[in-house]
Tab-separated table of C-alpha atoms in Angstrom:
chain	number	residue	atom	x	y	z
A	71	UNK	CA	-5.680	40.002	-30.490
A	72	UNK	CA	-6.013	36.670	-29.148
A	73	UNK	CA	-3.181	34.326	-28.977
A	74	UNK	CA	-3.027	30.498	-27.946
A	75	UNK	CA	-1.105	32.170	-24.727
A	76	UNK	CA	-3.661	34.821	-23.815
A	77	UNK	CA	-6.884	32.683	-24.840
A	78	UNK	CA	-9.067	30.610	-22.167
A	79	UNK	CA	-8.288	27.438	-21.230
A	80	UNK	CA	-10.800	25.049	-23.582
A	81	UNK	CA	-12.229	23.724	-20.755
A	82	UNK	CA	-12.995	26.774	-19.062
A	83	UNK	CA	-14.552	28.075	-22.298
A	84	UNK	CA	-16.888	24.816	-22.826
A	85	UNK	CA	-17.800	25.334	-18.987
A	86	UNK	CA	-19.067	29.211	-20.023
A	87	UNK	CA	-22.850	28.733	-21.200
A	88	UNK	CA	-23.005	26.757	-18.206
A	89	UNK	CA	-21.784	29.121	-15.282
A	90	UNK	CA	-24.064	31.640	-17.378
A	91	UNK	CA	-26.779	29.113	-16.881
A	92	UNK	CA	-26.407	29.173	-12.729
A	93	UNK	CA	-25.097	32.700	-12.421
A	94	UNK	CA	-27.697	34.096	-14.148
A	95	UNK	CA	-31.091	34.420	-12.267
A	96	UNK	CA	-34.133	32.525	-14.326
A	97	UNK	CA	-36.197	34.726	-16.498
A	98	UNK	CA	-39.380	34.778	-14.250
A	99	UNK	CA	-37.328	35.544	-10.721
A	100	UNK	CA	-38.000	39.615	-11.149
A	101	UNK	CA	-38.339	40.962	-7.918
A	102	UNK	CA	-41.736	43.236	-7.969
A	103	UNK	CA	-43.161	45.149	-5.576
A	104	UNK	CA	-46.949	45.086	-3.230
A	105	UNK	CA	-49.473	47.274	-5.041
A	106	UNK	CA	-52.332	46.669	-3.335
A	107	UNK	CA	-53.900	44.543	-0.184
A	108	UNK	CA	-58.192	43.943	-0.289
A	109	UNK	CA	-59.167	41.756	2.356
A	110	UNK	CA	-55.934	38.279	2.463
A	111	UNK	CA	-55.508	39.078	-1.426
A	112	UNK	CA	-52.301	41.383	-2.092
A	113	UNK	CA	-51.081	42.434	-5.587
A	114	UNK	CA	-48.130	42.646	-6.808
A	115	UNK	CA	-46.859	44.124	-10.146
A	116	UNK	CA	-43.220	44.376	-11.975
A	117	UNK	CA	-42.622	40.049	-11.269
A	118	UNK	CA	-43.612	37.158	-12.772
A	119	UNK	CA	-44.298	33.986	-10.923
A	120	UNK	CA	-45.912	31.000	-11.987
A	121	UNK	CA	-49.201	29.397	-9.889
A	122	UNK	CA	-48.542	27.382	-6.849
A	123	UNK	CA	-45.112	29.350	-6.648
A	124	UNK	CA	-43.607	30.785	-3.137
A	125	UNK	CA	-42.519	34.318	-2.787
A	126	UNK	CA	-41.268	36.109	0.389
A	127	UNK	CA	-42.819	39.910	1.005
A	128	UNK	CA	-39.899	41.812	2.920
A	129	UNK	CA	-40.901	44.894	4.664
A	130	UNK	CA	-39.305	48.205	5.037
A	131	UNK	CA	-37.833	47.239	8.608
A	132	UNK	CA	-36.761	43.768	6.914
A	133	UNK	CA	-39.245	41.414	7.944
A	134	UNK	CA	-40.159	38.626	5.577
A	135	UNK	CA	-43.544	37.002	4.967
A	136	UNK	CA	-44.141	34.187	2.743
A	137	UNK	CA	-46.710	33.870	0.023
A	138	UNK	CA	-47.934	31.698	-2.404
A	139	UNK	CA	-49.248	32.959	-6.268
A	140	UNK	CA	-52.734	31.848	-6.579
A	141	UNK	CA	-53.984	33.905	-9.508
A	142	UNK	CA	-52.921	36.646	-11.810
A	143	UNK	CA	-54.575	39.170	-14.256
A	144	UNK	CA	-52.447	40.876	-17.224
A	145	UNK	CA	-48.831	41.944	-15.363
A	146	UNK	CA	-50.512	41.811	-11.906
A	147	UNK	CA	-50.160	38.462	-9.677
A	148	UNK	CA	-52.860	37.677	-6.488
A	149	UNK	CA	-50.684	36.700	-3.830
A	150	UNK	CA	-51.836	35.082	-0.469
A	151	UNK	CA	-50.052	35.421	2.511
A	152	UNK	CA	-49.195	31.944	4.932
A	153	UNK	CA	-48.329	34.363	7.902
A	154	UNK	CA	-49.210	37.195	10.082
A	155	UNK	CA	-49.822	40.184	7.420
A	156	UNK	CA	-48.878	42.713	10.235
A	157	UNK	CA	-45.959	45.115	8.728
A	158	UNK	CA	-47.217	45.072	5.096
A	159	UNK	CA	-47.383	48.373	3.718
A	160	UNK	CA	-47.203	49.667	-0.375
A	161	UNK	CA	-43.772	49.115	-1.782
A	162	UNK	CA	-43.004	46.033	-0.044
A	163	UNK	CA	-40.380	43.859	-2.210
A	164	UNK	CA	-41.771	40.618	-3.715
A	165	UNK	CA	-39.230	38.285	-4.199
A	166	UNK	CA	-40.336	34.961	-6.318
A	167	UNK	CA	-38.531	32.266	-5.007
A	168	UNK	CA	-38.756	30.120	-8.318
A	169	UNK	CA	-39.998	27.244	-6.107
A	170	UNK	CA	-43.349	25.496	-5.294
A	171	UNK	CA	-44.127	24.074	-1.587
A	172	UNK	CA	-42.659	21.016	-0.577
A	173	UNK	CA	-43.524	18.678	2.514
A	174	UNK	CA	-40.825	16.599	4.534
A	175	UNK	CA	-42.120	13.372	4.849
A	176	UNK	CA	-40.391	10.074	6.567
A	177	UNK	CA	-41.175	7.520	9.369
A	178	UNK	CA	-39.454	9.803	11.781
A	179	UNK	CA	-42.163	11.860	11.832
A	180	UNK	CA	-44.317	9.366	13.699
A	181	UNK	CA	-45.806	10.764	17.597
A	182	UNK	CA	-44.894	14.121	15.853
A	183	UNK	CA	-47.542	17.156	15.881
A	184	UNK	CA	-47.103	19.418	12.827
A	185	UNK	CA	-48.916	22.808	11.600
A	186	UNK	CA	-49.783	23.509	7.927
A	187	UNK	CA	-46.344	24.697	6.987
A	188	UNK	CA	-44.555	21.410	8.638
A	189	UNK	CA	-43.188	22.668	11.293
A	190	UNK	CA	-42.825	21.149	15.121
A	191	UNK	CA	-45.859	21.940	17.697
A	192	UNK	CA	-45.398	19.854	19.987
A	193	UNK	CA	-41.796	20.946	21.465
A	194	UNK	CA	-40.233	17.425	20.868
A	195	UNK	CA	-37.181	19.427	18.567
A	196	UNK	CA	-36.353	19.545	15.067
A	197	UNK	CA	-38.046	17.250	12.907
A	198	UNK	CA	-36.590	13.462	11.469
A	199	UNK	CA	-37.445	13.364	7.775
A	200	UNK	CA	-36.384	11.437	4.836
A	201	UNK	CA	-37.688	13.426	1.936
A	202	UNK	CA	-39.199	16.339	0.490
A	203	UNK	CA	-41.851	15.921	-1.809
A	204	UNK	CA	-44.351	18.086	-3.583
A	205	UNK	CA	-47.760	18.782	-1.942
A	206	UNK	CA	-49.820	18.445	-4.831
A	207	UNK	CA	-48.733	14.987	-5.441
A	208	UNK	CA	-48.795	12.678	-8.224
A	209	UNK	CA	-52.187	11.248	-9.992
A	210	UNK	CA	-51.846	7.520	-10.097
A	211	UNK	CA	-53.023	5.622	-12.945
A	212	UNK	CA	-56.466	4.169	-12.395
A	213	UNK	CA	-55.574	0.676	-13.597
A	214	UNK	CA	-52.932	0.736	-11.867
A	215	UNK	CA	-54.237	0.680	-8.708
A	216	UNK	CA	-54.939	-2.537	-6.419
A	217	UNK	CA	-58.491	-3.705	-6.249
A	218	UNK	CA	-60.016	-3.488	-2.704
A	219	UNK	CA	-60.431	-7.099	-1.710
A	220	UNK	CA	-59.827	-6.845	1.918
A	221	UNK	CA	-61.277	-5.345	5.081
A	222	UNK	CA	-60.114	-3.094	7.225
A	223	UNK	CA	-60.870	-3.723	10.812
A	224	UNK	CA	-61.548	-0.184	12.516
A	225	UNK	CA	-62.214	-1.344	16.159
A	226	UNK	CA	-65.889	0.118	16.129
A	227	UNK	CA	-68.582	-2.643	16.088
A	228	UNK	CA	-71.054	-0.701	14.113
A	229	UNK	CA	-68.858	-0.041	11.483
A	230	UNK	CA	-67.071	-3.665	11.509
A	231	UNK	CA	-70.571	-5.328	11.069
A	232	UNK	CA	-72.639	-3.246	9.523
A	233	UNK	CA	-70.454	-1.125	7.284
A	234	UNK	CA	-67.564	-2.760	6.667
A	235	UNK	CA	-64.755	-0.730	5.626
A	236	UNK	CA	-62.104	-2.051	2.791
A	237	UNK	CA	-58.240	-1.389	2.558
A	238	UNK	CA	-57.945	2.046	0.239
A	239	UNK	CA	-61.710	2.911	0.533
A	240	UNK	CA	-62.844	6.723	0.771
A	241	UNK	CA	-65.463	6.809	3.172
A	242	UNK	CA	-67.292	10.129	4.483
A	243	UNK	CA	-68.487	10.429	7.815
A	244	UNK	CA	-71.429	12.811	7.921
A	245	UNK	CA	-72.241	14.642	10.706
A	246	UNK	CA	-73.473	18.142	12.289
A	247	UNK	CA	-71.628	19.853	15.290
A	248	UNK	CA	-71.426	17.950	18.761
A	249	UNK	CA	-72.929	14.536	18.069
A	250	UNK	CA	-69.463	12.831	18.656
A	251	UNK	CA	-67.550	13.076	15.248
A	252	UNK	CA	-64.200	14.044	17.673
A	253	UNK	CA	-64.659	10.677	19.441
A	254	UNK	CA	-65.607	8.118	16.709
A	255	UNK	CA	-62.470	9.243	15.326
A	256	UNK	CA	-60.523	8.909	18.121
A	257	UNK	CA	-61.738	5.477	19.049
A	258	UNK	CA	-61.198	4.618	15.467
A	259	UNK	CA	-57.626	5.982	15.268
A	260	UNK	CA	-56.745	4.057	19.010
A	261	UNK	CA	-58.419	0.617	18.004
A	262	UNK	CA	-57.904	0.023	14.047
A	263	UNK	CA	-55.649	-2.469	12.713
A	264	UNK	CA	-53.797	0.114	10.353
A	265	UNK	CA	-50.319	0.252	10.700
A	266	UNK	CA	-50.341	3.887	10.597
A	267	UNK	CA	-52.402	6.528	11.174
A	268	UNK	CA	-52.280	9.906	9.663
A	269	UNK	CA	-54.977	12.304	11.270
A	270	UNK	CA	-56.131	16.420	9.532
A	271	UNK	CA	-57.440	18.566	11.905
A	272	UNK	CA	-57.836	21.186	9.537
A	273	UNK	CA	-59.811	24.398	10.619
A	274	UNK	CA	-60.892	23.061	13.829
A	275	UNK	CA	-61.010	25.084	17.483
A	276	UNK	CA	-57.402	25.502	18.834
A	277	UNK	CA	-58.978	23.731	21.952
A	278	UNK	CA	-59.682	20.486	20.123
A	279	UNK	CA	-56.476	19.870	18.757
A	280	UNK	CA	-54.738	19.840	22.682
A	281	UNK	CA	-57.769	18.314	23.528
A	282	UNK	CA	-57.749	15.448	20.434
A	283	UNK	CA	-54.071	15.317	21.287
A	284	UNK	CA	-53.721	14.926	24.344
A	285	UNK	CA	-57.453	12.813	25.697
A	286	UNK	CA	-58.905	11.524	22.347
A	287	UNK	CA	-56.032	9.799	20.968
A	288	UNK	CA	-53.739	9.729	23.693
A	289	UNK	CA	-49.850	8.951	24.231
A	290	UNK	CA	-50.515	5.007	23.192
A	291	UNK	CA	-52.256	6.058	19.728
A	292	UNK	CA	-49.881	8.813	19.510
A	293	UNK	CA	-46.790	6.345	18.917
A	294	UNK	CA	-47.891	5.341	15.279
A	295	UNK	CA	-49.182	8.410	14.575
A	296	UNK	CA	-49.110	11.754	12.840
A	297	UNK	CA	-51.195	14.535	13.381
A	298	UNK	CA	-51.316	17.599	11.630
A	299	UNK	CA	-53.354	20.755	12.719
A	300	UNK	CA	-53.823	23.912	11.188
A	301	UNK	CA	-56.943	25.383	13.327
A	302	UNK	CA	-58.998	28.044	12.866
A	303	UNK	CA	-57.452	30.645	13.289
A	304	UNK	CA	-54.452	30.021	10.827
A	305	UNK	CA	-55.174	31.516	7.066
A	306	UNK	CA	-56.559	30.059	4.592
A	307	UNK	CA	-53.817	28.795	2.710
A	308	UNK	CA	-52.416	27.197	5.622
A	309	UNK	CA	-55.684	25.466	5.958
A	310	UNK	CA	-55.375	24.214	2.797
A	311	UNK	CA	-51.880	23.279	2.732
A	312	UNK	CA	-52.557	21.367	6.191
A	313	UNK	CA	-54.870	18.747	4.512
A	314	UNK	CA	-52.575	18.699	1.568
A	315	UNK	CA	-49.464	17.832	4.113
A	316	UNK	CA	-51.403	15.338	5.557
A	317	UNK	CA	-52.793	13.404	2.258
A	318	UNK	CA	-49.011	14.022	1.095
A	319	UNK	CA	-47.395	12.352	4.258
A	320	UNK	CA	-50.036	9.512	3.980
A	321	UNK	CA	-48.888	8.949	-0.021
A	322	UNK	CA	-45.596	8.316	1.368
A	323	UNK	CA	-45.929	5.524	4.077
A	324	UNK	CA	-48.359	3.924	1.329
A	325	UNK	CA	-45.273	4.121	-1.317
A	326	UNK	CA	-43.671	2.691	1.058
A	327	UNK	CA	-45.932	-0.356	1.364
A	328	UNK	CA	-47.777	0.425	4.629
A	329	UNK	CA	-51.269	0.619	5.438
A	330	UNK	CA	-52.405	3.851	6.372
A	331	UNK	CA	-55.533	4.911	8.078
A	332	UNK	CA	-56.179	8.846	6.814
A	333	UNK	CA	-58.890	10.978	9.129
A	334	UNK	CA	-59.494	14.400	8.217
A	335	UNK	CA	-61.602	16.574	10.163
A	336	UNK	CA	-63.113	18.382	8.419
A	337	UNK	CA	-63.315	18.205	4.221
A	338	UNK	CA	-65.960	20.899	4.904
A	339	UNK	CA	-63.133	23.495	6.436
A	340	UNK	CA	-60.904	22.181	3.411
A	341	UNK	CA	-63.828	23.508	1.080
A	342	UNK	CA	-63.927	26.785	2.652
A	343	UNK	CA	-60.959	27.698	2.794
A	344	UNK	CA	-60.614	27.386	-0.971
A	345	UNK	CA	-63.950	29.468	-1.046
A	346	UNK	CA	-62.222	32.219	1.129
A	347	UNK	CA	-59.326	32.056	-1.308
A	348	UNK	CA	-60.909	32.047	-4.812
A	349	UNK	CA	-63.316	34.566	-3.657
A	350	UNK	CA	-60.488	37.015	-2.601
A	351	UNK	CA	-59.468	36.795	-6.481
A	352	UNK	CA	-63.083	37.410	-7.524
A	353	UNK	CA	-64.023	34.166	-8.463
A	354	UNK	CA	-67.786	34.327	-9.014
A	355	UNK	CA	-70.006	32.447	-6.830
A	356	UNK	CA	-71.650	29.345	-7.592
A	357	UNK	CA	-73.298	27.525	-5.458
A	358	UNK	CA	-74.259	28.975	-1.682
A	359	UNK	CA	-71.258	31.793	-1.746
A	360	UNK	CA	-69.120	28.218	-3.390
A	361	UNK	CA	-67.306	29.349	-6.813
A	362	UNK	CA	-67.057	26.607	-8.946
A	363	UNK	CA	-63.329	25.899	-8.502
A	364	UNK	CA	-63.983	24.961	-5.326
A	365	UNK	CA	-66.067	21.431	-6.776
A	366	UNK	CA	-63.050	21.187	-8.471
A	367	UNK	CA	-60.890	20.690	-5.924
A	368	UNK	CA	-62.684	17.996	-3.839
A	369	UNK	CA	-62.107	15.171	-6.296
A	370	UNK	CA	-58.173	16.135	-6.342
A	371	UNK	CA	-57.720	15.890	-2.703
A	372	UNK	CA	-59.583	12.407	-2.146
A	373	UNK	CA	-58.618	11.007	-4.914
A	374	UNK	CA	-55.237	10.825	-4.026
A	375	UNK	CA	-56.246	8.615	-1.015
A	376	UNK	CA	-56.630	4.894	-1.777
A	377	UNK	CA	-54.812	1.843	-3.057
A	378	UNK	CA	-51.818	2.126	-4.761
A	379	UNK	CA	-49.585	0.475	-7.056
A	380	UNK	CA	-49.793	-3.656	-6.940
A	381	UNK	CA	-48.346	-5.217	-4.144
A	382	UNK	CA	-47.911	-1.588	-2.666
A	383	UNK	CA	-49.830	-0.046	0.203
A	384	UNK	CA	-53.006	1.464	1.528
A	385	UNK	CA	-54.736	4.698	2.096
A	386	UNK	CA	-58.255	4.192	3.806
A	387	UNK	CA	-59.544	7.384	4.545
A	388	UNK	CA	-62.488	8.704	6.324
A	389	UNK	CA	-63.434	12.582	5.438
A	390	UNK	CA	-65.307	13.959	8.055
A	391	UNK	CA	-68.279	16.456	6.385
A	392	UNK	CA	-70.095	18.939	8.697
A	393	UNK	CA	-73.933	19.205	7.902
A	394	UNK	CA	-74.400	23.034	8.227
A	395	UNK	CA	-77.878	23.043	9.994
A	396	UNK	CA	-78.158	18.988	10.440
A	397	UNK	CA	-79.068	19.724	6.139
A	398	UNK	CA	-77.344	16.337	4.768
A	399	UNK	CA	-78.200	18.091	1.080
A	400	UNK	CA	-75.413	20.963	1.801
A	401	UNK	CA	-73.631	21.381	-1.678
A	402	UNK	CA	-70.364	20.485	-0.089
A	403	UNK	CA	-72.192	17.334	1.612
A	404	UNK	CA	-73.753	16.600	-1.744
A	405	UNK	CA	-70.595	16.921	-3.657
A	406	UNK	CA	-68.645	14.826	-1.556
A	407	UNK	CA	-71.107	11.765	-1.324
A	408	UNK	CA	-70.418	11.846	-5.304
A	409	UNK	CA	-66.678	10.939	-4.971
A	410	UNK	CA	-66.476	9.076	-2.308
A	411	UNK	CA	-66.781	4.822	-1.670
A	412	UNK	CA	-69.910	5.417	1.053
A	413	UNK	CA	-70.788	7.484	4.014
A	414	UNK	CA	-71.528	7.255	7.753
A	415	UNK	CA	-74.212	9.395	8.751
A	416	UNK	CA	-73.815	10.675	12.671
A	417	UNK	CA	-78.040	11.661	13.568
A	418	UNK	CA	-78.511	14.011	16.381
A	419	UNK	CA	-81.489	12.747	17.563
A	420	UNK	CA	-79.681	8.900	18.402
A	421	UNK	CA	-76.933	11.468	20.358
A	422	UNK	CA	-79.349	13.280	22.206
A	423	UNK	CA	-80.976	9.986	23.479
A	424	UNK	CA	-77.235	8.969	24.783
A	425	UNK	CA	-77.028	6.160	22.208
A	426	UNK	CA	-73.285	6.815	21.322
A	427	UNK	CA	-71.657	5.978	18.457
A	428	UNK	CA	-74.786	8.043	17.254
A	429	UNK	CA	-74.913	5.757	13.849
A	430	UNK	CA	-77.794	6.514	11.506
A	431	UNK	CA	-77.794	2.932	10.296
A	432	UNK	CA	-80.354	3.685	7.842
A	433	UNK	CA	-78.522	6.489	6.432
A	434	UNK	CA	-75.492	5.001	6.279
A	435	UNK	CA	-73.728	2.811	3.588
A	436	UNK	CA	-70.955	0.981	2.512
A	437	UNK	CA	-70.018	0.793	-0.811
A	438	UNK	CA	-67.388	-1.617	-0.949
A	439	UNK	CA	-68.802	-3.943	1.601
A	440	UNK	CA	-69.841	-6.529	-0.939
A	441	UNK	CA	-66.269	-6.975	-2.362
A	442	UNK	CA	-65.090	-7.238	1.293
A	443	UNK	CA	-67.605	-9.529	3.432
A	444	UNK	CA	-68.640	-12.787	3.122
A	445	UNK	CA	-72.119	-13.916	1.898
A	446	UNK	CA	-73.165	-15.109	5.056
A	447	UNK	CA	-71.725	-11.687	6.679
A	448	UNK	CA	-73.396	-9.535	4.278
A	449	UNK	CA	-77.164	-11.738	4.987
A	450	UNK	CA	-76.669	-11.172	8.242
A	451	UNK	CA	-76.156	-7.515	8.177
A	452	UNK	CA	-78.741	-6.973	5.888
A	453	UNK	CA	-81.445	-8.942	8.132
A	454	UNK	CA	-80.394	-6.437	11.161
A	455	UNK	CA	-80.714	-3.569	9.077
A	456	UNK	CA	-84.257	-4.951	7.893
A	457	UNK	CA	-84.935	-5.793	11.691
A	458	UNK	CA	-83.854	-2.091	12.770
A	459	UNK	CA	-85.966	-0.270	9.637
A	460	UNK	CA	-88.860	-2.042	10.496
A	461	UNK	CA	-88.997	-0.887	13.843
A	462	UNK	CA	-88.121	2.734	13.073
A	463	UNK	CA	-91.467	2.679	10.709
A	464	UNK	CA	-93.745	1.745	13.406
A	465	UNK	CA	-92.213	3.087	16.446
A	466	UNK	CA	-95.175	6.057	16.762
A	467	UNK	CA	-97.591	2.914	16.928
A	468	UNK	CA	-95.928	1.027	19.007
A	469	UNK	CA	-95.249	3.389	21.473
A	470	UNK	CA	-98.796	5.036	21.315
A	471	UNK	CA	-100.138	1.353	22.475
A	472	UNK	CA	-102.162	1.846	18.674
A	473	UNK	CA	-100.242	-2.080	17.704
A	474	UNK	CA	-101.763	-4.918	18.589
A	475	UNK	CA	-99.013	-7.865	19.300
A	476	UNK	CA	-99.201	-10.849	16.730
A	477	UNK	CA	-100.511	-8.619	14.179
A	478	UNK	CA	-97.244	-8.850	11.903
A	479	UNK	CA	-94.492	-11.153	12.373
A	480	UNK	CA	-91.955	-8.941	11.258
A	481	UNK	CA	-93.365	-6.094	13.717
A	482	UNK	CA	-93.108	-8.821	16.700
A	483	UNK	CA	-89.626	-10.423	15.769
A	484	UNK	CA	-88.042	-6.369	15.383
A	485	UNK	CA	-89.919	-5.548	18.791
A	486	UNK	CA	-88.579	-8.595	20.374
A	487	UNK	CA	-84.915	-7.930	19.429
A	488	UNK	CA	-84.885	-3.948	19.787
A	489	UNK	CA	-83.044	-3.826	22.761
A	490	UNK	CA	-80.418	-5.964	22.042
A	491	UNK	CA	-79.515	-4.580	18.452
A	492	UNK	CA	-79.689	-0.979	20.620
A	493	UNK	CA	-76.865	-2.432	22.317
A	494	UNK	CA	-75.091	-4.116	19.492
A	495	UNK	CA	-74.718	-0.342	17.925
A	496	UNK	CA	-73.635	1.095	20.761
A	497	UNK	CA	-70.465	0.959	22.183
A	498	UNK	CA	-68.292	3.128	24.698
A	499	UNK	CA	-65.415	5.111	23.730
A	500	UNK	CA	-62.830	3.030	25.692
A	501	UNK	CA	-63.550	-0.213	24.507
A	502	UNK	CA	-62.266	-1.783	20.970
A	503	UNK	CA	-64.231	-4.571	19.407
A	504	UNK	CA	-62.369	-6.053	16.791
A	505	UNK	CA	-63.253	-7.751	13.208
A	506	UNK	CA	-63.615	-11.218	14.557
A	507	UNK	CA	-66.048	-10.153	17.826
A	508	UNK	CA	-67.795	-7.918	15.570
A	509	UNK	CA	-69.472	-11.162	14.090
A	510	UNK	CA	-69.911	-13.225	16.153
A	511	UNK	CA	-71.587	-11.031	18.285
A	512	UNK	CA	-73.995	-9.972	15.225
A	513	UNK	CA	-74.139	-13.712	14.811
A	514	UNK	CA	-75.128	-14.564	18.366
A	515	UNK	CA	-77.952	-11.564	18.048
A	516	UNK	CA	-79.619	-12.577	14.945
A	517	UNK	CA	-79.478	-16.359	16.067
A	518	UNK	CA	-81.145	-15.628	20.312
A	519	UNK	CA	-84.848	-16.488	20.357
């Protein structure tokens, strides 16, 4: 029988749904158990997690691996490990942790070297963060966003004159392996006016993230800096989460009304890692071995790059594409050109002939150079590029003897200035050339006899 002496306080029984609330676990945090490992996918059955989720696999001998849900079919969930999968055997607990990953983000983590999962590689101690945000980020509004009305000046004199960048443009930089990609974004990362730069070395060798580091970018560019590298050798997701931490650390300076410079090498390792993942789930195939999630995903990651809100910051971002085969028409190429603001096109042929940074300016284009430059600017570039073309179209003749001088005009004046616009578009990795000496030095070219 209950009496007003025996009964509960009142406010310990109005507290009672609520301690029921945080004593009792959440519906979907079941712990299950490893069914089944094929290839990086493992199964688990008797838990429910939702995608995107984190859940630690704890072995027999207690040793815990982390995984993230990336699929699921009936009562089973596709699980893919961010660790060494060493230790896993049938029966291992799965333990959903209810939670999703998160990225600590915060101008302490400037000079700082990170690996997919955030953590310290560069022995400098614990890391100095403000924050924790998601690593899918938020979609910003369209209209919402600032208009790209200025430039950005990148210290390359190629790109400053002929391809001028703007603040919170997406710009690709298209290129097959060893004709410099490494060092035009290391010159661009030492020399640009950004306040910040944010670089992705995402599933790169091992070697040229010390080397990057360490000779590319140096201790100078390293100061207002953050690099994050998840090589080749880490897993898939890791891969993946590496060029998410990196966009997600960029969003964050930008919020906070800086103007960031974003380089991630390469979108192309981005792409297949998701192709290794959503083919481990049996995703069908799409396009060459690339399932059609994968086309999906591109859009989401660059899109997050760019202006923000008015009177907020910047994201410019160069993606860095590899050409499997020198074949500028690879579906990943040819998806990306689609979504972003213009592309730099890196030719082999220009790098094997020493002429470094190996600029295809034929191929190359700026999309939001019009909004950026200034009439005069924008003439001028487009009589070097005429200048340049024309001479590229009759170089066999002209070097075979087979043109006769005074024939064309145009011919003559492009002959006459070959050498020096060779020179304009090449410049050496140590030296910056800034906005201002960018033009005037494309000025003084087109106006020499």
């Amino acid at each position: 029988m209950t009496t007003p002496f025996n009964r509960a306080p009142l406010w310990l029984e109005r507290l009672k749904p609520y301690r029921q609330r945080l004593t009792s676990p959440p519906a979907f945090i079941v712990e299950g158990k490893l069914t089944r490992m094929v290839g990086l996918t493992l199964e688990a059955e008797g838990c429910r997690a939702p995608i995107g989720s984190l859940c630690h696999l704890q072995t027999a001998s207690g040793k815990v691996i982390g995984a993230e849900v990336v699929g699921f079919s009936g009562k089973r969930l596709f699980l893919m490990p961010t660790g060494d999968t060493h230790g896993l055997e049938p029966g291992c607990k799965v333990i959903p942790l209810g939670k999703n990953s998160l990225a600590g983000v915060g101008f302490g983590l400037l000079g700082r070297v990170l690996n997919g999962a955030g953590q310290a590689l560069d022995g400098k101690g614990p890391l100095d963060t403000d924050t924790r945000v998601s690593l899918a980020g938020t979609p910003i509004n369209p209209l919402s966003r600032k208009p790209i009305r200025e430039s950005l000046d990148v210290g390359v004199r190629a790109i400053n004159a002929m391809l001028t960048v703007g603040r919170g443009q997406r710009m690709g930089l298209f290129a097959g392996t060893g004709v410099g990609k490494s060092i035009l974004l290391g010159m661009m990362t030492k020399f640009t006016s950004a306040d910040i730069v944010v670089v992705g070395l995402i599933g790169e060798r091992g070697r040229e993230v010390n080397e990057f580091v360490l000779k590319i970018l140096g201790e100078d560019g390293l100061k207002r800096a953050v690099v994050v590298a998840s090589p080749a050798d880490d897993t898939p997701l890791m891969r993946v989460h590496g060029a998410l931490l990196a966009t997600s650390i960029a969003e964050y300076f930008r919020d906070q009304g800086v103007n960031v410079l974003l380089l991630m090498d390469s979108l192309t390792r981005y792409a297949q890692a998701y192709r290794e993942i959503a083919l481990a789930i049996d995703e069908p195939p799409a396009t060459k071995g690339y399932p059609p999630s994968v086309f999906a995903k591109l859009p989401q990651l660059v899109e997050r790059a760019g202006n923000g809100d008015q009177g907020g910051g910047s994201i410019t971002a160069f993606y860095t594409v590899l050409a499997e085969g020198d074949d500028t028409n690879d579906p990943i190429a040819d998806a990306a050109r689609g979504v972003l603001d213009g592309h730099v096109v890196l030719s082999r042929a220009l790098a094997e002939s020493g002429h470094y940074p190996a600029i295809d300016i034929e191929a190359s284009i700026s999309r939001v150079m019009p909004d950026v430059a200034e009439g005069e600017h924008m003439a001028q570039a487009r009589e070097l590029r005429r200048l340049y073309s024309t001479y590229q179209q009759n170089k066999d003749l002209i070097s075979v003897g087979a043109y006769r001088p005074g024939a064309d005009p145009r011919i003559d004046k492009a002959i006459a200035k070959q050498p020096a616009i060779e020179a304009f578009l090449q410049q050496d990795m140590d030296e910056a050339v800034d906005m201002g000496r960018s033009l005037e030095q494309l000025n003084a070219l087109l106006a020499s006899a």
